[in-house]
XYZ file of C-alpha atoms in Angstrom:
555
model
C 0.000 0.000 0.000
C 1.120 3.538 -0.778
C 1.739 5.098 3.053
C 1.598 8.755 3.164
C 3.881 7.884 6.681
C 6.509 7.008 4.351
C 7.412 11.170 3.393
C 7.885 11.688 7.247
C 10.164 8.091 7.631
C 12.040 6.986 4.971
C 15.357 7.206 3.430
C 18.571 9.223 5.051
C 17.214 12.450 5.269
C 14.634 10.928 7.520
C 17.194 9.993 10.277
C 16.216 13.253 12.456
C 12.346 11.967 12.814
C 13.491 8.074 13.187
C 15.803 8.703 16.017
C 12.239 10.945 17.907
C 9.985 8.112 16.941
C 12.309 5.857 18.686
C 12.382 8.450 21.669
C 8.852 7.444 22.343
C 9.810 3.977 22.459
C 9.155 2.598 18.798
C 11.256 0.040 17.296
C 12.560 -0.008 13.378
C 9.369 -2.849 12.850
C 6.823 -0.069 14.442
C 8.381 2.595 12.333
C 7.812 0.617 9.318
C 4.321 -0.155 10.055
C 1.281 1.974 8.697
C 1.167 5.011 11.232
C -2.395 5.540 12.997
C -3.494 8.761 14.419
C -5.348 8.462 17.463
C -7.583 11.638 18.198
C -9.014 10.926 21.535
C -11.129 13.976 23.137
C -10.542 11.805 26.608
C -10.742 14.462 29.660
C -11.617 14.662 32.862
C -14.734 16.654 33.060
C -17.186 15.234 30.873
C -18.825 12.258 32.000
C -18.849 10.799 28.262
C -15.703 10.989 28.052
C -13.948 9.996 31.351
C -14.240 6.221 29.794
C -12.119 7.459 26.725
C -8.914 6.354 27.925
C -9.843 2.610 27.580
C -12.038 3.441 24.465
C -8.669 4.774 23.018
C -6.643 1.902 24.281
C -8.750 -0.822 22.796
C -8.914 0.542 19.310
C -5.059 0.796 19.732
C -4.964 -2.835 20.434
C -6.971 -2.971 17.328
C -4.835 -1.058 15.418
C -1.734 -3.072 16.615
C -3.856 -6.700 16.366
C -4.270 -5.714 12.322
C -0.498 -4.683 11.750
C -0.311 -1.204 12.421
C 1.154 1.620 14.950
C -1.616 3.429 17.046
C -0.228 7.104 18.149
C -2.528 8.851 20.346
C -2.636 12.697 20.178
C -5.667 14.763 22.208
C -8.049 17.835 21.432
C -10.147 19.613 23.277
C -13.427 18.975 24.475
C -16.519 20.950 26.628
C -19.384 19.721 28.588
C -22.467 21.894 27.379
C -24.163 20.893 30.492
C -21.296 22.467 32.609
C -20.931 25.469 30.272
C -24.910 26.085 30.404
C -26.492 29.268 31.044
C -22.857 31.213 31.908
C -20.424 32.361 29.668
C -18.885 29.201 28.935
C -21.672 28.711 26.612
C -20.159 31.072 24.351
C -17.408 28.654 23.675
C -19.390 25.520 23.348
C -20.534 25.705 19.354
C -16.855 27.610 18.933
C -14.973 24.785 20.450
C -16.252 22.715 16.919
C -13.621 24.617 14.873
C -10.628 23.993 17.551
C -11.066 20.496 17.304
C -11.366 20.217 13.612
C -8.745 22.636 13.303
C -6.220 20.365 15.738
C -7.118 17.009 13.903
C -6.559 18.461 10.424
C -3.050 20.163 11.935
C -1.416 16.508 13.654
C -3.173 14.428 11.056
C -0.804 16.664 8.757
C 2.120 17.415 10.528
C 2.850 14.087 11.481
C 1.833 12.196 7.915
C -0.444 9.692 9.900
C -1.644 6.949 7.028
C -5.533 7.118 8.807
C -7.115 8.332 11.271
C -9.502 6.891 14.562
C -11.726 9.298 16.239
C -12.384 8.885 19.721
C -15.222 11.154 21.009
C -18.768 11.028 22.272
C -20.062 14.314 23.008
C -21.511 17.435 21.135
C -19.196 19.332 19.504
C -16.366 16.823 19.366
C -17.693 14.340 17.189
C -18.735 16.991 14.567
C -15.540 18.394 14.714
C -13.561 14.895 14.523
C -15.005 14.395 11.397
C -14.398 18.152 9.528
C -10.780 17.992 10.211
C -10.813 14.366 9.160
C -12.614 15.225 5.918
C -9.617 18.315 5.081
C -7.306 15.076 5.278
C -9.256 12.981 3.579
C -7.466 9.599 4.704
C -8.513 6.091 5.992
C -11.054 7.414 9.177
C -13.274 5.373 11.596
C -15.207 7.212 14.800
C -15.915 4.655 17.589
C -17.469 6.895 20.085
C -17.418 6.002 24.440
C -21.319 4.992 24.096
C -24.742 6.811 25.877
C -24.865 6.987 29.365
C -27.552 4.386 30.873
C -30.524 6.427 32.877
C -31.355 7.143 35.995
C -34.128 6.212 38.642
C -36.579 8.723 40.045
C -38.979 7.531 42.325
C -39.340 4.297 39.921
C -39.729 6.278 37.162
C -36.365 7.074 34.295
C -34.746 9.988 34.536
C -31.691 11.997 33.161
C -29.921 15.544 33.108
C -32.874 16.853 31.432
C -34.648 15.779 33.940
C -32.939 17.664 36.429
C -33.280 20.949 34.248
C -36.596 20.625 33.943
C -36.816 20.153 37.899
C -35.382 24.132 38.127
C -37.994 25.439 36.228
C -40.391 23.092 38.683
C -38.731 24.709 42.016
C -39.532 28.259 40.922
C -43.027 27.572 40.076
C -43.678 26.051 43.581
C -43.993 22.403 42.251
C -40.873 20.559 43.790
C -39.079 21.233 46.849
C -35.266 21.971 46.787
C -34.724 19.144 48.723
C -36.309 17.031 46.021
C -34.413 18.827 43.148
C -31.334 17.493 45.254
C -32.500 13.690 45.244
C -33.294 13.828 41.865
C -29.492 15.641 40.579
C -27.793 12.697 42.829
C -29.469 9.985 40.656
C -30.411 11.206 37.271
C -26.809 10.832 35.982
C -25.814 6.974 37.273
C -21.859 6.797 35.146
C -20.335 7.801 32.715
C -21.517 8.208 28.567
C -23.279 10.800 27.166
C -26.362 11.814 28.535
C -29.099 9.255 28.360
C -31.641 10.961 25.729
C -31.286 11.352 21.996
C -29.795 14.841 22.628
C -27.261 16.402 20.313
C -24.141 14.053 21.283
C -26.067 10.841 20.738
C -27.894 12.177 17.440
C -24.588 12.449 16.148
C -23.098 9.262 17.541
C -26.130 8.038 15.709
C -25.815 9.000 12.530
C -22.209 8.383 12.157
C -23.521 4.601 11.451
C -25.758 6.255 8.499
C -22.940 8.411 7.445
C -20.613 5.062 6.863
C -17.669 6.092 9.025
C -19.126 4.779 12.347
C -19.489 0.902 12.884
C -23.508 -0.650 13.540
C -23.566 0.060 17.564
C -22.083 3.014 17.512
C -24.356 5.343 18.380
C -26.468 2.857 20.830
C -24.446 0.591 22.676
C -24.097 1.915 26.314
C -20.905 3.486 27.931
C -20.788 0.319 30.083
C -21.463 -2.255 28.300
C -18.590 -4.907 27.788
C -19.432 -4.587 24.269
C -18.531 -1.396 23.569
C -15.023 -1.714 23.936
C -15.055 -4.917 21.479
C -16.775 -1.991 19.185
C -13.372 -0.218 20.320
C -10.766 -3.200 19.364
C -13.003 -3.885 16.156
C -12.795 -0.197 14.936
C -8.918 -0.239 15.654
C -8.964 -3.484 13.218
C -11.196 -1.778 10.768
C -8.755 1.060 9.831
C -6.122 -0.968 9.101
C -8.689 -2.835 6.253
C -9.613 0.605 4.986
C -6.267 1.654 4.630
C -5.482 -1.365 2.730
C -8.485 -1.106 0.805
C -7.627 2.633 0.041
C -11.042 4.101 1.090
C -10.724 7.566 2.251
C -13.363 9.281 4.502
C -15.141 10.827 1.777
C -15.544 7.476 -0.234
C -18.157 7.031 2.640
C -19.381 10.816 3.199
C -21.093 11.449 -0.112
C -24.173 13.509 -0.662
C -26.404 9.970 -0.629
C -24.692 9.167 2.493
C -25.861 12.792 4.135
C -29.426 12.594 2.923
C -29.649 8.723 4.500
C -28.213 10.651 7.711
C -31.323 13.158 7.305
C -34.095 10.680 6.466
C -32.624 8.525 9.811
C -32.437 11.990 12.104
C -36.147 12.828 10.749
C -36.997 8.779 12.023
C -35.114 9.112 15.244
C -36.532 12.381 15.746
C -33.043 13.609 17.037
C -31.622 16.971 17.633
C -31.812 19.957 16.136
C -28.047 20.645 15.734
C -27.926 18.091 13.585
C -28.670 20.798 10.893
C -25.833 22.679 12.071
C -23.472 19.794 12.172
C -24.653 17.908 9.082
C -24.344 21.126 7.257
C -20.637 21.777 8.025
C -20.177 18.493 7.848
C -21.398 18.890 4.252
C -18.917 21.722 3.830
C -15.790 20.194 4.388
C -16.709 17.517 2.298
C -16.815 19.949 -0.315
C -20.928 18.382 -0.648
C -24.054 20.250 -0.890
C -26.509 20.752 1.985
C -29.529 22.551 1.404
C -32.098 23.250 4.370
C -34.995 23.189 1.720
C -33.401 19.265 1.453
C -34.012 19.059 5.296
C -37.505 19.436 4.669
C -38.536 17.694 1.338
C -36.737 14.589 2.694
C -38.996 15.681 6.233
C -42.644 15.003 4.060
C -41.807 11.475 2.875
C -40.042 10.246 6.460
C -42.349 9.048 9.683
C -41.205 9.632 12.867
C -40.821 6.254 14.265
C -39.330 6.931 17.644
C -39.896 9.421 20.940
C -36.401 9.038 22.685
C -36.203 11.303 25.828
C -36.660 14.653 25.355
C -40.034 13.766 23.147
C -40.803 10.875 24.995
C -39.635 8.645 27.690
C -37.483 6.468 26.313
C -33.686 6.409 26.618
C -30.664 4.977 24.333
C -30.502 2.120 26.316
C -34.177 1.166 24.523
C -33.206 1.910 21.337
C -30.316 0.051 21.650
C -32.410 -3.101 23.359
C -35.024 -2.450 20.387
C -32.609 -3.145 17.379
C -30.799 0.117 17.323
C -30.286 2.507 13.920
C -29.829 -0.666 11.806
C -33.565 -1.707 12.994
C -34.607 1.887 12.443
C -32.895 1.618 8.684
C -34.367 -1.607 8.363
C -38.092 -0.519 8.940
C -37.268 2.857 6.556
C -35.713 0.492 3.802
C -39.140 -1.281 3.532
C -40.225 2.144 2.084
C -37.272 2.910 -0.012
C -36.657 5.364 2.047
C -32.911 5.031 1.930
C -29.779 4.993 -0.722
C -29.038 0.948 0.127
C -25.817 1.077 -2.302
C -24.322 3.732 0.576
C -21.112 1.618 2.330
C -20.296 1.570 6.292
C -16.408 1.529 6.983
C -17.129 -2.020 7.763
C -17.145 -2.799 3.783
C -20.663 -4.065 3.125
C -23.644 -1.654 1.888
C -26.520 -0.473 3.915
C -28.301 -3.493 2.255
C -26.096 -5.797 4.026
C -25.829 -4.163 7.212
C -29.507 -3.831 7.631
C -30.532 -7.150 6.385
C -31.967 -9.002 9.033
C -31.720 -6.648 11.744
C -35.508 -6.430 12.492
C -37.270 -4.288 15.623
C -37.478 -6.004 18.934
C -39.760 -3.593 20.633
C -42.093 -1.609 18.410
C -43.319 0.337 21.506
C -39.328 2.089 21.137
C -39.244 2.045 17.539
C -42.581 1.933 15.256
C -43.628 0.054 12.786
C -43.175 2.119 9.292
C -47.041 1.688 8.937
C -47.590 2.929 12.199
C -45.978 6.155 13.185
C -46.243 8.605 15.967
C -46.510 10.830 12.864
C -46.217 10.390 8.755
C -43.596 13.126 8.621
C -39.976 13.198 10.883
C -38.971 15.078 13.488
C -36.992 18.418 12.185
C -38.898 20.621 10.112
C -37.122 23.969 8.585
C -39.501 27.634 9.130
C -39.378 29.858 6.218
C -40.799 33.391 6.289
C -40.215 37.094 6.458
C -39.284 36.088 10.680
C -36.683 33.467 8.795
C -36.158 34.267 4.956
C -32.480 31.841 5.108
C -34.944 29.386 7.480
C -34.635 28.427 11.432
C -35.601 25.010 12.724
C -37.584 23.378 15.114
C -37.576 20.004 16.512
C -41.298 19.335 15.371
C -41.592 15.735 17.261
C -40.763 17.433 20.526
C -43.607 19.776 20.055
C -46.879 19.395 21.764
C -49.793 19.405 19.044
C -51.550 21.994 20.614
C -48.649 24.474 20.030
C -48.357 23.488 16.989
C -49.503 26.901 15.622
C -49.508 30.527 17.842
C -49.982 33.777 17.411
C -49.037 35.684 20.124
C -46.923 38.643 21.488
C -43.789 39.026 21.635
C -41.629 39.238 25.120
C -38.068 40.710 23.994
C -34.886 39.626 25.378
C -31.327 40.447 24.174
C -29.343 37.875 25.662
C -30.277 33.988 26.686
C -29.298 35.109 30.947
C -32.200 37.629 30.935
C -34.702 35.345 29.154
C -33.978 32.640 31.816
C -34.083 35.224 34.490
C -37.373 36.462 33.298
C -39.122 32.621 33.129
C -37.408 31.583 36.560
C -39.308 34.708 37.918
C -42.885 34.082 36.436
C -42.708 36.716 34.519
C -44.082 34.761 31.092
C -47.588 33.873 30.673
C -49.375 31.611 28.423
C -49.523 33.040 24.984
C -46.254 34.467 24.598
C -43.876 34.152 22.361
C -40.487 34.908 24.077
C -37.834 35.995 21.771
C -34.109 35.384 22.579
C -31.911 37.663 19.930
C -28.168 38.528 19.419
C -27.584 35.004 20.352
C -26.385 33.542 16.374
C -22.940 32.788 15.853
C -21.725 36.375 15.597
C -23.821 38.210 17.904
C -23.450 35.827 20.853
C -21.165 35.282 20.222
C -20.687 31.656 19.847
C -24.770 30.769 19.305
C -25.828 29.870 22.922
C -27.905 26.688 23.918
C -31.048 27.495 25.152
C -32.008 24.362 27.324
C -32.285 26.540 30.568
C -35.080 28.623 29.528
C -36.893 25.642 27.558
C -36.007 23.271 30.854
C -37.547 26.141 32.802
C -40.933 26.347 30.792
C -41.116 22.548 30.976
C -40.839 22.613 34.516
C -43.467 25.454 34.948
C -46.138 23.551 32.980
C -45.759 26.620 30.258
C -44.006 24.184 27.058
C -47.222 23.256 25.451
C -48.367 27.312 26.186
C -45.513 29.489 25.118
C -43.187 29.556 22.326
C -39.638 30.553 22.151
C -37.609 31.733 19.087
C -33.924 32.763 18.636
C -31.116 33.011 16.329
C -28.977 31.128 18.915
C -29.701 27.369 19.036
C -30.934 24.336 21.425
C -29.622 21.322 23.529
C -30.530 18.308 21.916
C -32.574 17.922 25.156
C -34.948 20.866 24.760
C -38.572 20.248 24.017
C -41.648 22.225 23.132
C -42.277 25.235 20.669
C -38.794 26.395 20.550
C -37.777 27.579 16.995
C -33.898 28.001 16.494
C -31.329 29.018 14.239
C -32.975 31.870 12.729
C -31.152 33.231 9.668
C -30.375 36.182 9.718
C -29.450 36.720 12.707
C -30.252 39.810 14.869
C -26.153 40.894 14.495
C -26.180 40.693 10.904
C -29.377 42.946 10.571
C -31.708 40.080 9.975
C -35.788 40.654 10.970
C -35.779 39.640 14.135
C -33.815 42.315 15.205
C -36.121 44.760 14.730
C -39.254 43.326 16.654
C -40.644 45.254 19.658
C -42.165 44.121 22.781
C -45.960 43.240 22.411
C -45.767 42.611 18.372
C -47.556 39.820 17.094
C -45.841 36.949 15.771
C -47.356 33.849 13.677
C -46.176 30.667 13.767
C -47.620 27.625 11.677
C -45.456 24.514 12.055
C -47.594 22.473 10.121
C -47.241 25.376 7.052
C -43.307 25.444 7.831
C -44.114 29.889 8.366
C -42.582 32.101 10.837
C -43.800 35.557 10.087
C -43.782 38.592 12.327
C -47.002 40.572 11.754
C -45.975 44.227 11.462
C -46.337 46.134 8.116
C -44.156 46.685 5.935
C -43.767 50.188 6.078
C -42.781 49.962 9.891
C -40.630 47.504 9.576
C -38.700 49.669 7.470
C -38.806 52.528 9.733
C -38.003 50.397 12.328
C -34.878 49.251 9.770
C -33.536 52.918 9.367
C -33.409 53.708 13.052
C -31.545 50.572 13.682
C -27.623 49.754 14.543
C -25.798 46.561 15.726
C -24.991 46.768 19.435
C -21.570 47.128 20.746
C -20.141 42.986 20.723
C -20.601 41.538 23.664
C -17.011 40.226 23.948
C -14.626 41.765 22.242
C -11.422 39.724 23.001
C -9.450 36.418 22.848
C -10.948 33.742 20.621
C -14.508 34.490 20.556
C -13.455 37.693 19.071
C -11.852 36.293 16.011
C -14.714 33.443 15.729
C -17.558 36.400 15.572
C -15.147 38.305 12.661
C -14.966 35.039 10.415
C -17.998 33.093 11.543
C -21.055 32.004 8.832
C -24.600 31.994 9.291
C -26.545 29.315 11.280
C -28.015 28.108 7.487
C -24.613 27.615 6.368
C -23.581 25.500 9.318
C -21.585 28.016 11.335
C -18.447 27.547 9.946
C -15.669 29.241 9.822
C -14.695 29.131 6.062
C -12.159 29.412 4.542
């Protein structure tokens, strides 16, 4: 095989680099070997990735077990649940770019032959795979696996859970005391958290995407099979570098819009949009949010996974797991079967077989909670680039509004303002300079969504922004509005008490103010000062894109 190691190793002039390889311990047989770049996002902080350390070292005994030299390198990684709802929120969406940025820059500076990304959460996986694509070598993702849930007074619970329990504590409906029982339980060990929120949506659909082995994105933190997944993945990349199948051999545009028709089934987060669409960028692929929705009218929703419902990974994994779910869309033609998994057989092969074991967890194709999937894209003068909402996690009878608005200018005084019971059915609470520039950095908002869960007020009151949501929000809460308030976009220019109309079913978001006012309104207008204007989050607001775009930085 032809090993890009080889311009880093070989010949006389090569001496310099032997004699540091061997500083690290490797032998003239290891040198010789195919070189593979371990990127493991292993830390101390977040719970799915404290396991990442044995993750890492059983795909190196993969690695090793197939012929080849694992070399472990690190990136960054944050915990959106520790950054919520302060400033380290900011950094969250942001910290995307560093990681991609840091596998591209080792996977080049040290010629590694292919790559294994070890990750789990948010941001990390995401950005694993857009520095990986820039490289375009041999690359596998074996993620540390969802974090089982918790017990509640013998009911399931997890993190969101807990937020949600905030929002029940102001509104006189738990005590504190109870809010404390419930934090000490809801998160049992390590993984990510125990919904389909953002990390697990992604973990997800790296099987659909083809550079994530079947189990990936279900098989719990602590199960012993999820570090044979580990060791298997580590054996993997050595067959793709043999075969010479580079990463995007597997991401193609078919393999994205399987990834979409699977999110719309799954009914998983709405960053997926964000992620799938940068994804889509460094692939050098097209990725339409117009697609989002066309491919949202022919897919059901066949599953309510925790937020929309109350089932956790660990069912969908015990139910058949994403090559069930592909399995029940297939019997639609619902899917491009000729896609290929890193494993080296076709979605046909993959899913063949793999029926559903529980259709209360995943549902029949001819029976879904709904004939159309869970992300729908809003167009409208609110949204004219679009903004998304996570439709399944909706409550029907919210499903349309018109109501007035309740102004806020940052996400800290929105949650302020629900934690006080200061929002009333009706509303429509509007969270603005918030997107990727004006945040900067495009804040969750799973505080003040938690918060209106808690008070009873999701199924009452809506909530739109141009920042985004956890994967764990639920109800009426519209995101990624394009443009956004920083750039000049509509939504800057709404007032308190102006009515705004929104039709999920009709896919509108429409503030009702004429147009003549509006462009009064426009005229008086200017962008507020930045609300940090230093360090990195400085230079990510300058080169930023829009939410629609993906909120990249490009280049």
């Amino acid at each position: 095989m032809d090993l890009k190691s080889r311009t880093m190793k070989e010949g006389p002039a090569k001496a310099p680099a032997r004699s540091l390889l061997k500083a690290i311990g490797l032998t003239d047989a290891d040198i010789a070997k195919p070189i593979i770049g371990i990127a493991n996002s292993f830390n101390d902080i977040i719970p799915g990735h404290i396991q990442l350390d044995k993750i890492g070292a059983a795909a190196k005994d993969g690695v090793r077990e197939a012929g080849g030299t694992p070399l472990m390198f690190s990136t960054i990684g944050v915990c959106d649940g520790i950054a919520m709802n302060h400033i380290g929120m900011k950094y969250s969406l942001p910290s995307r770019e560093i990681i991609a940025d840091s596998v591209e820059t080792m996977a080049m500076a040290h010629a590694f032959d292919a790559l294994v990304l070890v990750a789990s959460c948010d941001k990390i996986v995401p950005g694993m795979i857009m520095g990986a694509l820039r490289v375009n070598i041999p690359t596998i993702l074996i993620s540390g696996g969802p974090m089982l849930a918790g017990e509640y007074k013998g009911k399931k619970v997890d993190l969101i859970s807990v937020s949600e329990a905030v929002g029940k504590v102001s509104a006189g409906l738990m005590t504190e005391e109870e809010l404390c029982a419930l934090e000490n339980v809801a998160c049992p060990g390590c993984g990510s958290c125990a919904g389909l929120f953002t990390a697990n949506s992604m973990n997800c659909l790296s099987e659909v995407l083809g550079i994530g082995l079947p189990g990936n994105g279900t098989i719990p933190a602590v199960f012993p099979e999820r570090l044979d997944l580990a060791r298997a993945a580590g054996r993997t990349i050595m067959q793709l570098l043999a075969d010479d199948v580079k990463l995007k051999d597997l991401v193609t545009t078919a393999s994205l819009r399987n990834a979409v028709t699977v999110d719309m089934a799954i009914g998983g987060s709405t960053n997926t949009t964000l992620h799938l669409a940068a994804i889509a960028y460094e692939a050098d692929l097209p990725f339409d949010l117009e697609m989002v929705n066309e491919i949202n009218k022919l897919t059901p929703n066949l599953c309510h996974i925790s937020p929309s419902g109350t089932d956790r990974m660990e069912d969908l994994h015990r139910a058949g797991g994403i090559m069930a779910v592909m399995n029940e869309l297939d019997k639609k033609k619902l899917l491009d079967a000729t896609c290929r998994n890193a494993n080296g057989r076709t979605v046909a092969d993959n899913i063949a077989g793999r029926k559903v074991e529980d259709n209360a967890v995943i549902r029949p194709i001819d029976d879904p909670y709904t004939p159309t999937g869970g992300l729908s894209i809003l167009w409208g003068n609110l949204a004219p680039n679009g903004a998304v909402v996570k439709q399944a996690g909706v409550n029907p009878e919210i499903l349309t509004l018109t109501g007035p608005a309740r102004v806020f200018d940052s996400e800290e005084a929105t949650a302020d303002a629900i934690l006080s019971n200061k929002i009333v059915p009706g509303d429509v609470v509007v969270v603005r300079y918030e997107g990727p520039k004006g945040g900067p950095g495009m804040q969750e908002m799973l505080t003040p969504t938690s918060a209106l869960a808690g008070q009873g007020l999701d199924t009452k009151v809506a909530l739109i922004t141009d920042g985004r949501f956890s994967g764990g929000s639920k109800g009426c809460a519209i995101g990624h509005i394009s443009p956004e308030a920083m750039e000049g976009g509509l939504i800057a220019l709404i007032q308190e008490g102006d009515l705004i109309e929104i039709d999920i079913p009709n896919r509108t978001l429409k503030l009702l103010v004429n147009d003549a006012e509006i462009e009064l309104r426009r005229q008086q207008w200017t962008p507020p000062a930045p609300k940090v204007n230093k360090g990195y989050l400085k230079l990510y607001a300058r080169l930023v894109s829009s939410a629609n775009r993906g909120a990249v930085i490009e280049r």
